[in-house]
XYZ file of C-alpha atoms in Angstrom:
347
model
C -38.385 21.397 66.124
C -36.233 20.961 62.778
C -32.876 19.226 62.429
C -30.950 18.811 58.656
C -29.895 14.933 58.409
C -27.827 12.400 56.919
C -30.717 10.081 56.314
C -29.186 7.296 54.068
C -25.612 6.344 53.245
C -26.361 7.271 49.444
C -24.796 10.289 48.254
C -26.807 13.204 49.237
C -29.833 12.608 50.808
C -29.525 14.985 53.460
C -33.429 15.521 55.162
C -34.965 18.436 56.930
C -36.814 16.114 59.792
C -38.599 17.061 62.799
C -37.638 16.815 66.509
C -38.506 17.367 70.037
C -36.703 19.726 71.381
C -33.769 17.961 73.796
C -34.054 18.320 77.805
C -30.998 18.693 79.384
C -29.226 16.277 82.213
C -28.114 17.491 85.600
C -24.342 18.160 84.006
C -25.950 19.805 80.563
C -26.964 22.929 78.839
C -29.057 23.441 76.594
C -27.855 26.133 73.576
C -30.127 27.583 70.747
C -28.505 27.702 68.394
C -27.658 31.125 66.417
C -24.874 30.475 63.301
C -23.544 27.213 62.535
C -20.805 26.388 59.736
C -19.923 23.879 57.017
C -17.158 21.815 57.887
C -15.372 19.454 55.001
C -15.963 16.475 57.407
C -19.832 18.042 56.811
C -18.833 17.778 53.018
C -17.887 14.185 53.642
C -20.508 12.442 55.327
C -22.886 14.137 52.390
C -20.588 12.498 49.690
C -20.518 9.861 52.383
C -17.272 8.635 52.990
C -16.118 5.235 54.403
C -15.067 7.063 57.635
C -18.893 8.088 57.989
C -19.774 4.479 58.050
C -20.409 4.301 61.694
C -23.020 6.685 62.088
C -26.221 5.893 62.984
C -28.970 6.863 60.412
C -30.844 9.324 60.096
C -28.008 11.596 62.161
C -28.232 15.647 62.771
C -24.847 16.937 60.965
C -22.449 19.227 62.036
C -20.615 20.937 64.415
C -18.782 24.382 63.800
C -21.448 26.803 65.814
C -22.544 29.233 68.280
C -25.324 29.598 70.239
C -27.398 30.899 73.069
C -27.620 28.855 76.838
C -31.295 28.973 77.647
C -31.821 26.387 80.238
C -28.712 24.965 82.258
C -29.309 21.490 84.568
C -29.274 21.197 87.811
C -25.147 20.280 88.485
C -23.852 23.173 86.111
C -22.177 25.816 87.969
C -19.522 27.001 85.159
C -21.704 28.094 82.391
C -25.624 30.673 83.368
C -28.322 30.946 81.097
C -27.860 34.103 78.453
C -24.299 33.138 77.619
C -23.033 32.512 74.632
C -21.218 29.093 73.951
C -19.187 26.969 71.692
C -18.554 23.177 71.685
C -15.199 21.351 71.654
C -17.445 18.540 69.277
C -14.092 15.327 69.992
C -15.245 14.326 72.902
C -13.024 12.074 75.088
C -14.508 9.214 76.616
C -12.028 10.004 80.043
C -10.711 6.620 81.212
C -8.313 5.490 77.983
C -4.546 6.351 78.441
C -4.626 9.737 75.706
C -6.695 10.545 78.393
C -5.261 9.980 81.289
C -2.490 11.504 79.434
C -4.318 14.795 78.460
C -4.034 13.883 75.192
C -8.093 13.888 74.560
C -7.945 15.336 70.831
C -6.891 11.582 70.251
C -8.812 9.331 73.093
C -9.594 5.626 70.945
C -13.383 5.994 72.064
C -13.411 9.365 70.811
C -17.004 10.329 70.491
C -18.068 12.996 67.959
C -20.728 15.342 67.324
C -22.377 15.198 64.440
C -21.354 11.739 63.545
C -22.128 9.433 66.716
C -24.589 11.668 68.247
C -27.464 14.580 66.415
C -25.178 17.908 65.736
C -26.088 21.653 65.206
C -27.726 21.622 62.362
C -31.526 22.059 64.168
C -32.810 24.449 66.286
C -31.135 23.466 69.877
C -28.891 21.028 70.903
C -27.769 19.774 74.562
C -24.712 19.202 75.095
C -22.643 18.476 78.604
C -21.271 21.330 80.294
C -17.376 20.010 80.387
C -17.189 20.215 76.441
C -19.022 24.045 76.275
C -16.342 27.192 75.830
C -18.266 31.202 77.324
C -17.912 33.349 73.410
C -16.182 37.237 75.304
C -17.946 39.903 74.185
C -15.608 40.664 71.190
C -16.713 38.075 69.013
C -19.261 38.584 66.593
C -21.682 35.433 66.652
C -21.086 35.142 63.095
C -17.508 34.736 63.950
C -17.930 32.827 66.879
C -18.840 29.482 64.970
C -15.764 29.124 63.230
C -14.136 29.072 66.624
C -13.633 24.973 66.065
C -11.897 25.120 62.870
C -9.469 27.797 64.707
C -9.000 26.210 66.954
C -8.078 23.500 64.472
C -5.495 25.129 63.104
C -4.322 26.914 66.263
C -3.579 23.869 67.513
C -1.234 22.942 64.214
C -0.005 26.131 63.822
C 0.921 27.574 67.780
C 1.470 23.798 69.229
C 2.743 21.676 66.805
C 5.185 23.666 64.190
C 7.877 25.361 64.732
C 6.517 28.559 62.664
C 8.360 31.509 64.065
C 9.031 35.434 62.527
C 10.459 35.645 59.019
C 9.698 32.268 58.306
C 8.784 31.531 55.025
C 5.557 29.419 55.313
C 4.101 27.346 52.139
C 0.309 26.623 52.794
C -0.562 24.060 50.467
C -4.087 23.878 50.126
C -6.717 27.379 49.991
C -9.786 25.345 51.864
C -11.449 26.774 55.284
C -8.590 24.882 56.726
C -5.158 26.158 54.372
C -7.044 29.806 54.918
C -7.357 29.647 58.742
C -3.853 27.859 58.808
C -2.275 31.023 56.423
C -3.682 33.659 58.994
C -2.610 32.054 62.236
C 0.705 31.254 60.710
C 1.098 35.218 59.259
C 0.219 36.533 63.006
C 3.317 34.066 64.371
C 5.413 36.669 62.033
C 5.661 33.782 58.726
C 6.038 35.322 55.476
C 3.027 32.960 53.416
C 2.175 31.796 50.685
C -1.077 29.722 49.576
C -0.932 27.116 46.939
C -4.133 25.893 45.128
C -5.091 23.968 41.962
C -6.949 24.971 38.741
C -10.244 24.644 40.278
C -9.583 26.831 43.230
C -8.504 29.894 40.037
C -12.806 31.433 40.302
C -12.971 31.480 44.159
C -10.387 30.502 47.152
C -7.505 31.657 45.810
C -9.038 35.067 44.818
C -10.016 34.586 48.864
C -6.760 33.823 49.762
C -5.299 37.074 47.875
C -7.753 39.507 49.449
C -6.841 38.074 53.050
C -3.465 39.512 51.873
C -1.841 36.370 50.888
C 0.436 35.824 47.396
C -0.506 32.801 45.505
C 0.271 29.559 43.343
C -1.672 27.351 40.582
C -0.123 24.411 41.132
C -1.534 23.514 37.466
C 0.131 26.345 35.479
C 2.809 28.124 37.981
C 6.413 26.963 37.788
C 6.926 25.660 41.100
C 10.341 25.632 40.792
C 10.718 29.112 39.710
C 8.590 30.573 43.096
C 10.545 28.364 45.528
C 13.615 30.133 43.992
C 12.632 33.011 43.827
C 10.635 33.212 47.531
C 13.392 31.504 49.349
C 16.802 31.471 47.255
C 16.513 27.964 46.295
C 16.450 27.243 49.765
C 13.058 25.779 49.869
C 10.137 26.584 52.807
C 10.435 26.437 56.721
C 7.319 24.667 57.442
C 5.069 23.200 54.596
C 1.491 23.166 56.358
C -0.710 20.246 54.276
C -4.641 20.660 54.162
C -5.635 19.419 50.667
C -6.742 15.941 52.047
C -5.698 15.177 48.719
C -2.928 12.529 47.537
C -0.647 14.488 46.081
C -0.190 16.862 49.266
C 3.016 15.250 50.439
C 4.923 14.099 47.945
C 4.531 18.583 46.734
C 4.997 19.052 50.099
C 8.360 17.220 50.654
C 9.591 19.213 47.335
C 9.140 21.933 48.929
C 9.877 22.291 52.276
C 13.822 22.746 52.831
C 16.074 20.540 54.472
C 15.562 20.487 58.279
C 12.328 22.100 57.716
C 8.902 20.533 58.956
C 6.089 19.579 57.184
C 2.676 19.841 59.071
C 0.085 17.350 57.861
C -3.775 19.298 58.450
C -5.306 17.354 55.698
C -6.536 13.653 55.662
C -5.259 12.496 52.589
C -5.496 9.202 52.746
C -3.171 6.627 50.417
C -0.004 8.023 49.072
C 2.868 6.832 47.055
C 5.846 8.156 47.595
C 10.056 8.445 48.430
C 10.866 8.547 52.081
C 14.500 8.138 51.936
C 15.187 11.881 50.552
C 12.887 12.749 54.046
C 15.537 10.921 56.439
C 18.441 12.200 54.454
C 17.064 15.521 54.562
C 15.909 15.803 58.056
C 12.352 16.767 57.665
C 10.602 16.689 60.287
C 6.844 15.343 59.854
C 4.013 16.611 62.134
C 0.528 15.257 62.095
C -2.240 17.386 64.174
C -5.481 16.622 64.828
C -8.695 18.541 66.662
C -8.464 20.584 69.199
C -8.414 21.461 72.565
C -9.121 23.721 75.654
C -6.746 26.252 75.342
C -6.285 25.798 71.263
C -10.049 27.046 71.502
C -8.238 29.574 74.225
C -6.115 30.705 71.104
C -8.604 30.581 68.810
C -11.543 32.686 70.438
C -8.353 35.084 71.603
C -7.055 35.599 67.447
C -11.077 36.190 66.106
C -11.519 38.856 68.838
C -7.767 40.925 68.037
C -8.778 40.569 64.565
C -5.127 38.122 63.620
C -7.500 36.243 61.835
C -9.922 37.831 59.358
C -13.257 35.871 59.705
C -15.898 38.379 58.150
C -13.656 38.005 54.940
C -13.596 34.640 55.478
C -16.650 33.600 55.963
C -19.463 33.459 53.194
C -23.445 33.825 54.772
C -25.323 33.336 51.323
C -26.416 29.971 52.066
C -29.717 28.124 53.897
C -30.067 25.433 55.528
C -33.699 24.712 54.031
C -31.612 24.794 50.281
C -28.721 22.554 51.908
C -27.828 20.755 49.354
C -26.284 24.023 47.176
C -24.020 24.927 49.954
C -23.102 21.301 49.787
C -21.848 21.376 45.706
C -20.451 24.679 46.313
C -17.810 24.105 48.384
C -17.465 20.539 47.017
C -17.200 22.468 43.647
C -14.487 24.781 45.385
C -17.035 27.623 44.907
C -17.290 28.687 48.831
C -14.639 28.229 51.628
C -16.296 28.292 54.469
C -20.656 28.891 54.482
C -22.210 29.921 57.120
C -26.083 28.910 58.329
C -28.012 30.879 60.030
C -29.965 27.785 62.191
C -32.642 30.412 63.886
C -34.495 29.543 60.271
C -35.047 25.968 61.710
C -36.887 27.211 65.003
C -39.719 29.374 62.472
């Protein structure tokens, strides 16, 4: 089989390499991968941001995927050959304090598919039975490839936010995590607006509008005037910062109401701002990272029910055989969620 691997610590440096099909261990299943998504972290690996220096290259990347189980190890009992599955790619060690407390998403020794081990941009992958979940029949294969990012946003909205019916919700960032969070917040009863920058006006903000949300261009629109109109000057009840940019949190502080909540999903890096206004306004600053079993279950149900619209959201124009086009379009905001047909790597 072939796999798309990061081969050096330079920007770009993605190559198709030949690999042996893995043999599953006794506690593993062998998955024939059908579809895989492109995540912001995959784009970070493509650019090779400092967070990925720990990678032992070459490494096949990709962690958002679905496929069929074609072989099961002798100790596997909960998954059968022929089942369509998804993987929870952030694996806890099972031994640290966080794992013992049921917080394996923030394990001290976390191990991530497509970063710390070969990932999903390959014909096949072998993974432990314990980290896969079965996909119900009412979830289409291409949509199942996006269960993992949907689960992360389900955790952010359902588990970690206070969004409830009638709440005014501001989503900063119209990328994959922003548009998924917007859909789930709307399913919770929130009145959602999505904000982006000038670069987003060509593809991502129009996509947000197609999904049914009002949009704001923060570079040209008067945010104070919009806030006055939409919230009577009070501010938004919940703000989701999915930008991954240093400007995201300061903007969220300006937009949230006193006593409101900011949920950080994007990894902002360093930012400088005054924190006294947060204290005096008793603003709840909540971080959200990764997803666990129940979040994946929520994601599968949201997709199956149609509360999350993946058909409009995904973009299947790109190929892993010419992957640079997908990565560059993603980084330039010309697409939001590329989904690859991985079967071509078995041809």
